[in-house]
PDB file of C-alpha atoms in Angstrom:
ATOM      1  CA  UNK A   1      10.125  19.979 -16.733  1.00 44.00           C
ATOM      2  CA  UNK A   2       7.301  20.068 -19.275  1.00 47.00           C
ATOM      3  CA  UNK A   3       8.001  21.553 -22.716  1.00 48.00           C
ATOM      4  CA  UNK A   4       5.508  24.390 -22.458  1.00 55.00           C
ATOM      5  CA  UNK A   5       6.568  25.464 -18.965  1.00 78.00           C
ATOM      6  CA  UNK A   6       6.956  29.144 -18.358  1.00 89.00           C
ATOM      7  CA  UNK A   7      10.171  30.571 -16.924  1.00 91.00           C
ATOM      8  CA  UNK A   8      10.790  33.605 -14.743  1.00 91.00           C
ATOM      9  CA  UNK A   9      14.368  34.853 -14.937  1.00 90.00           C
ATOM     10  CA  UNK A  10      15.986  38.204 -14.112  1.00 89.00           C
ATOM     11  CA  UNK A  11      12.690  39.578 -12.841  1.00 88.00           C
ATOM     12  CA  UNK A  12      10.717  38.835 -16.001  1.00 90.00           C
ATOM     13  CA  UNK A  13       8.453  36.135 -17.335  1.00 90.00           C
ATOM     14  CA  UNK A  14       9.758  34.563 -20.564  1.00 91.00           C
ATOM     15  CA  UNK A  15       7.179  36.675 -22.451  1.00 90.00           C
ATOM     16  CA  UNK A  16       8.858  39.851 -21.142  1.00 92.00           C
ATOM     17  CA  UNK A  17       6.245  40.643 -18.478  1.00 92.00           C
ATOM     18  CA  UNK A  18       7.925  42.167 -15.429  1.00 93.00           C
ATOM     19  CA  UNK A  19       7.285  40.458 -12.078  1.00 93.00           C
ATOM     20  CA  UNK A  20       5.153  42.713  -9.880  1.00 91.00           C
ATOM     21  CA  UNK A  21       3.517  44.627 -12.741  1.00 93.00           C
ATOM     22  CA  UNK A  22      -0.247  44.694 -13.353  1.00 94.00           C
ATOM     23  CA  UNK A  23       0.247  42.431 -16.358  1.00 94.00           C
ATOM     24  CA  UNK A  24       2.180  39.976 -14.138  1.00 93.00           C
ATOM     25  CA  UNK A  25      -0.788  39.550 -11.820  1.00 92.00           C
ATOM     26  CA  UNK A  26      -3.088  39.113 -14.829  1.00 92.00           C
ATOM     27  CA  UNK A  27      -0.757  36.421 -16.199  1.00 91.00           C
ATOM     28  CA  UNK A  28      -0.775  34.591 -12.848  1.00 91.00           C
ATOM     29  CA  UNK A  29      -4.490  33.928 -13.260  1.00 89.00           C
ATOM     30  CA  UNK A  30      -3.690  31.852 -16.365  1.00 89.00           C
ATOM     31  CA  UNK A  31      -0.646  30.058 -14.918  1.00 91.00           C
ATOM     32  CA  UNK A  32      -0.669  26.865 -12.900  1.00 92.00           C
ATOM     33  CA  UNK A  33       3.108  26.715 -12.528  1.00 94.00           C
ATOM     34  CA  UNK A  34       6.379  28.222 -13.674  1.00 95.00           C
ATOM     35  CA  UNK A  35      10.097  27.714 -13.212  1.00 95.00           C
ATOM     36  CA  UNK A  36      11.836  30.439 -11.201  1.00 94.00           C
ATOM     37  CA  UNK A  37      15.531  31.038 -11.787  1.00 92.00           C
ATOM     38  CA  UNK A  38      16.836  33.142  -8.878  1.00 91.00           C
ATOM     39  CA  UNK A  39      19.845  35.439  -9.040  1.00 85.00           C
ATOM     40  CA  UNK A  40      22.204  33.365  -6.905  1.00 80.00           C
ATOM     41  CA  UNK A  41      20.491  30.102  -6.009  1.00 79.00           C
ATOM     42  CA  UNK A  42      19.367  26.977  -7.837  1.00 89.00           C
ATOM     43  CA  UNK A  43      16.097  27.147  -9.805  1.00 93.00           C
ATOM     44  CA  UNK A  44      12.848  25.781  -8.434  1.00 94.00           C
ATOM     45  CA  UNK A  45       9.287  25.145  -9.559  1.00 95.00           C
ATOM     46  CA  UNK A  46       6.408  27.325  -8.395  1.00 95.00           C
ATOM     47  CA  UNK A  47       2.954  25.727  -8.434  1.00 95.00           C
ATOM     48  CA  UNK A  48      -0.535  27.001  -7.740  1.00 93.00           C
ATOM     49  CA  UNK A  49      -2.588  24.777  -5.480  1.00 92.00           C
ATOM     50  CA  UNK A  50      -6.279  24.985  -4.643  1.00 84.00           C
ATOM     51  CA  UNK A  51      -7.158  24.575  -0.988  1.00 79.00           C
ATOM     52  CA  UNK A  52      -9.641  21.869  -0.128  1.00 76.00           C
ATOM     53  CA  UNK A  53     -12.134  21.408   2.660  1.00 73.00           C
ATOM     54  CA  UNK A  54     -13.414  18.130   3.951  1.00 72.00           C
ATOM     55  CA  UNK A  55     -17.130  17.738   3.371  1.00 70.00           C
ATOM     56  CA  UNK A  56     -19.652  14.914   3.655  1.00 71.00           C
ATOM     57  CA  UNK A  57     -18.589  13.445   0.322  1.00 72.00           C
ATOM     58  CA  UNK A  58     -14.825  13.811   0.828  1.00 70.00           C
ATOM     59  CA  UNK A  59     -12.627  16.777  -0.009  1.00 67.00           C
ATOM     60  CA  UNK A  60     -14.014  19.617  -2.092  1.00 68.00           C
ATOM     61  CA  UNK A  61     -12.113  22.475  -3.716  1.00 63.00           C
ATOM     62  CA  UNK A  62     -12.515  26.010  -2.436  1.00 67.00           C
ATOM     63  CA  UNK A  63     -11.909  29.319  -4.194  1.00 72.00           C
ATOM     64  CA  UNK A  64      -8.667  29.847  -2.248  1.00 83.00           C
ATOM     65  CA  UNK A  65      -5.499  29.398  -4.299  1.00 89.00           C
ATOM     66  CA  UNK A  66      -1.979  29.412  -2.912  1.00 92.00           C
ATOM     67  CA  UNK A  67       1.485  29.217  -4.455  1.00 95.00           C
ATOM     68  CA  UNK A  68       4.149  26.760  -3.299  1.00 95.00           C
ATOM     69  CA  UNK A  69       7.794  26.295  -4.214  1.00 95.00           C
ATOM     70  CA  UNK A  70       9.249  22.855  -4.933  1.00 95.00           C
ATOM     71  CA  UNK A  71      12.850  21.759  -5.311  1.00 93.00           C
ATOM     72  CA  UNK A  72      14.494  18.369  -4.999  1.00 89.00           C
ATOM     73  CA  UNK A  73      17.422  18.468  -2.566  1.00 83.00           C
ATOM     74  CA  UNK A  74      19.450  15.347  -1.755  1.00 81.00           C
ATOM     75  CA  UNK A  75      16.817  13.119  -3.386  1.00 83.00           C
ATOM     76  CA  UNK A  76      14.057  14.622  -1.237  1.00 86.00           C
ATOM     77  CA  UNK A  77      11.359  16.936  -2.515  1.00 91.00           C
ATOM     78  CA  UNK A  78      11.239  20.107  -0.441  1.00 92.00           C
ATOM     79  CA  UNK A  79       8.154  22.319  -0.346  1.00 93.00           C
ATOM     80  CA  UNK A  80       7.779  25.917   0.856  1.00 94.00           C
ATOM     81  CA  UNK A  81       4.661  28.061   1.095  1.00 94.00           C
ATOM     82  CA  UNK A  82       4.927  31.292  -0.896  1.00 95.00           C
ATOM     83  CA  UNK A  83       1.452  32.797  -0.552  1.00 93.00           C
ATOM     84  CA  UNK A  84      -1.326  34.106  -2.756  1.00 92.00           C
ATOM     85  CA  UNK A  85      -0.971  35.973  -6.060  1.00 92.00           C
ATOM     86  CA  UNK A  86      -0.193  39.277  -4.330  1.00 92.00           C
ATOM     87  CA  UNK A  87       2.756  37.631  -2.528  1.00 93.00           C
ATOM     88  CA  UNK A  88       4.561  36.646  -5.749  1.00 93.00           C
ATOM     89  CA  UNK A  89       7.156  39.407  -5.794  1.00 93.00           C
ATOM     90  CA  UNK A  90      10.837  39.172  -6.687  1.00 93.00           C
ATOM     91  CA  UNK A  91      11.735  39.698  -3.028  1.00 94.00           C
ATOM     92  CA  UNK A  92       9.516  36.816  -1.888  1.00 94.00           C
ATOM     93  CA  UNK A  93      10.677  34.503  -4.672  1.00 94.00           C
ATOM     94  CA  UNK A  94      14.341  35.220  -3.782  1.00 93.00           C
ATOM     95  CA  UNK A  95      13.601  34.667  -0.086  1.00 93.00           C
ATOM     96  CA  UNK A  96      12.086  31.272  -0.894  1.00 93.00           C
ATOM     97  CA  UNK A  97      15.158  30.372  -2.979  1.00 92.00           C
ATOM     98  CA  UNK A  98      17.339  30.994   0.080  1.00 91.00           C
ATOM     99  CA  UNK A  99      15.032  28.951   2.319  1.00 90.00           C
ATOM    100  CA  UNK A 100      15.191  26.007  -0.055  1.00 90.00           C
ATOM    101  CA  UNK A 101      18.998  26.050   0.241  1.00 84.00           C
ATOM    102  CA  UNK A 102      19.042  25.777   4.035  1.00 82.00           C
ATOM    103  CA  UNK A 103      20.233  22.259   4.824  1.00 78.00           C
ATOM    104  CA  UNK A 104      17.778  20.018   6.589  1.00 76.00           C
ATOM    105  CA  UNK A 105      18.687  19.016  10.110  1.00 78.00           C
ATOM    106  CA  UNK A 106      18.145  15.374  10.961  1.00 77.00           C
ATOM    107  CA  UNK A 107      15.170  14.769  13.180  1.00 77.00           C
ATOM    108  CA  UNK A 108      16.027  14.271  16.803  1.00 80.00           C
ATOM    109  CA  UNK A 109      14.817  11.040  18.305  1.00 80.00           C
ATOM    110  CA  UNK A 110      12.549  11.475  21.271  1.00 78.00           C
ATOM    111  CA  UNK A 111      14.050  10.241  24.482  1.00 77.00           C
ATOM    112  CA  UNK A 112      11.935   7.788  26.385  1.00 72.00           C
ATOM    113  CA  UNK A 113      11.998   8.408  30.095  1.00 70.00           C
ATOM    114  CA  UNK A 114      10.523   6.421  32.917  1.00 69.00           C
ATOM    115  CA  UNK A 115       9.836   9.443  35.057  1.00 65.00           C
ATOM    116  CA  UNK A 116       6.321   9.559  36.370  1.00 68.00           C
ATOM    117  CA  UNK A 117       5.192  13.024  37.263  1.00 71.00           C
ATOM    118  CA  UNK A 118       2.740  13.484  40.092  1.00 71.00           C
ATOM    119  CA  UNK A 119       1.174  16.602  41.496  1.00 79.00           C
ATOM    120  CA  UNK A 120       1.538  17.855  45.059  1.00 84.00           C
ATOM    121  CA  UNK A 121      -2.083  16.934  45.762  1.00 86.00           C
ATOM    122  CA  UNK A 122      -1.448  13.378  44.625  1.00 85.00           C
ATOM    123  CA  UNK A 123       1.585  13.132  46.902  1.00 87.00           C
ATOM    124  CA  UNK A 124      -0.457  14.365  49.877  1.00 89.00           C
ATOM    125  CA  UNK A 125      -3.205  11.839  49.135  1.00 90.00           C
ATOM    126  CA  UNK A 126      -0.639   9.041  48.932  1.00 90.00           C
ATOM    127  CA  UNK A 127       1.005  10.102  52.214  1.00 92.00           C
ATOM    128  CA  UNK A 128      -2.410  10.150  53.906  1.00 94.00           C
ATOM    129  CA  UNK A 129      -3.200   6.671  52.556  1.00 94.00           C
ATOM    130  CA  UNK A 130       0.180   5.354  53.780  1.00 94.00           C
ATOM    131  CA  UNK A 131      -0.545   6.728  57.269  1.00 95.00           C
ATOM    132  CA  UNK A 132      -3.964   5.031  57.247  1.00 95.00           C
ATOM    133  CA  UNK A 133      -2.427   1.716  56.198  1.00 95.00           C
ATOM    134  CA  UNK A 134       0.307   2.006  58.820  1.00 94.00           C
ATOM    135  CA  UNK A 135      -2.359   2.624  61.487  1.00 94.00           C
ATOM    136  CA  UNK A 136      -4.308  -0.444  60.280  1.00 93.00           C
ATOM    137  CA  UNK A 137      -1.123  -2.526  60.325  1.00 93.00           C
ATOM    138  CA  UNK A 138      -0.312  -1.415  63.862  1.00 92.00           C
ATOM    139  CA  UNK A 139      -3.850  -2.277  64.957  1.00 92.00           C
ATOM    140  CA  UNK A 140      -3.640  -5.735  63.346  1.00 90.00           C
ATOM    141  CA  UNK A 141      -0.234  -6.350  64.973  1.00 90.00           C
ATOM    142  CA  UNK A 142      -1.724  -5.514  68.402  1.00 89.00           C
ATOM    143  CA  UNK A 143      -4.636  -7.887  67.771  1.00 88.00           C
ATOM    144  CA  UNK A 144      -2.231 -10.614  66.720  1.00 87.00           C
ATOM    145  CA  UNK A 145      -0.051 -10.084  69.759  1.00 86.00           C
ATOM    146  CA  UNK A 146      -3.091 -10.269  72.050  1.00 85.00           C
ATOM    147  CA  UNK A 147      -4.327 -13.431  70.371  1.00 83.00           C
ATOM    148  CA  UNK A 148      -0.919 -15.131  70.643  1.00 82.00           C
ATOM    149  CA  UNK A 149      -0.498 -13.939  74.237  1.00 78.00           C
ATOM    150  CA  UNK A 150      -3.655 -15.685  75.476  1.00 65.00           C
TER     151      UNK A 150
END
């Protein structure tokens, strides 16, 4: 954590500004990040990120800014969306702390199946084609029998 990082603990910014007050939302405009120490969970970092749009010349910043929570769990960096300035309340910050503590479930491997799915119409078309081929085969067998019988 950087030396000049701000800390929010027990509902207040380290300068004494209460989370959720008018002054809090004014302070957020000047903050890029802060460390949040929840009541019962492990601390995490809150960062402001600027959304970007893809343009002709690559990605360009927009005026939209969003807050995200970051915490390293089991050597993996976990990220959770918090919201915009108005969403940074004690309740939301505590909710995010709980979410960051939910253990990750291992990804399930996709099962590869060899089932080919066909529609009813396709089945009917195939049945019709089989009947046509069977009729052709029967006709050819008759021709062959006649030719051999002569």
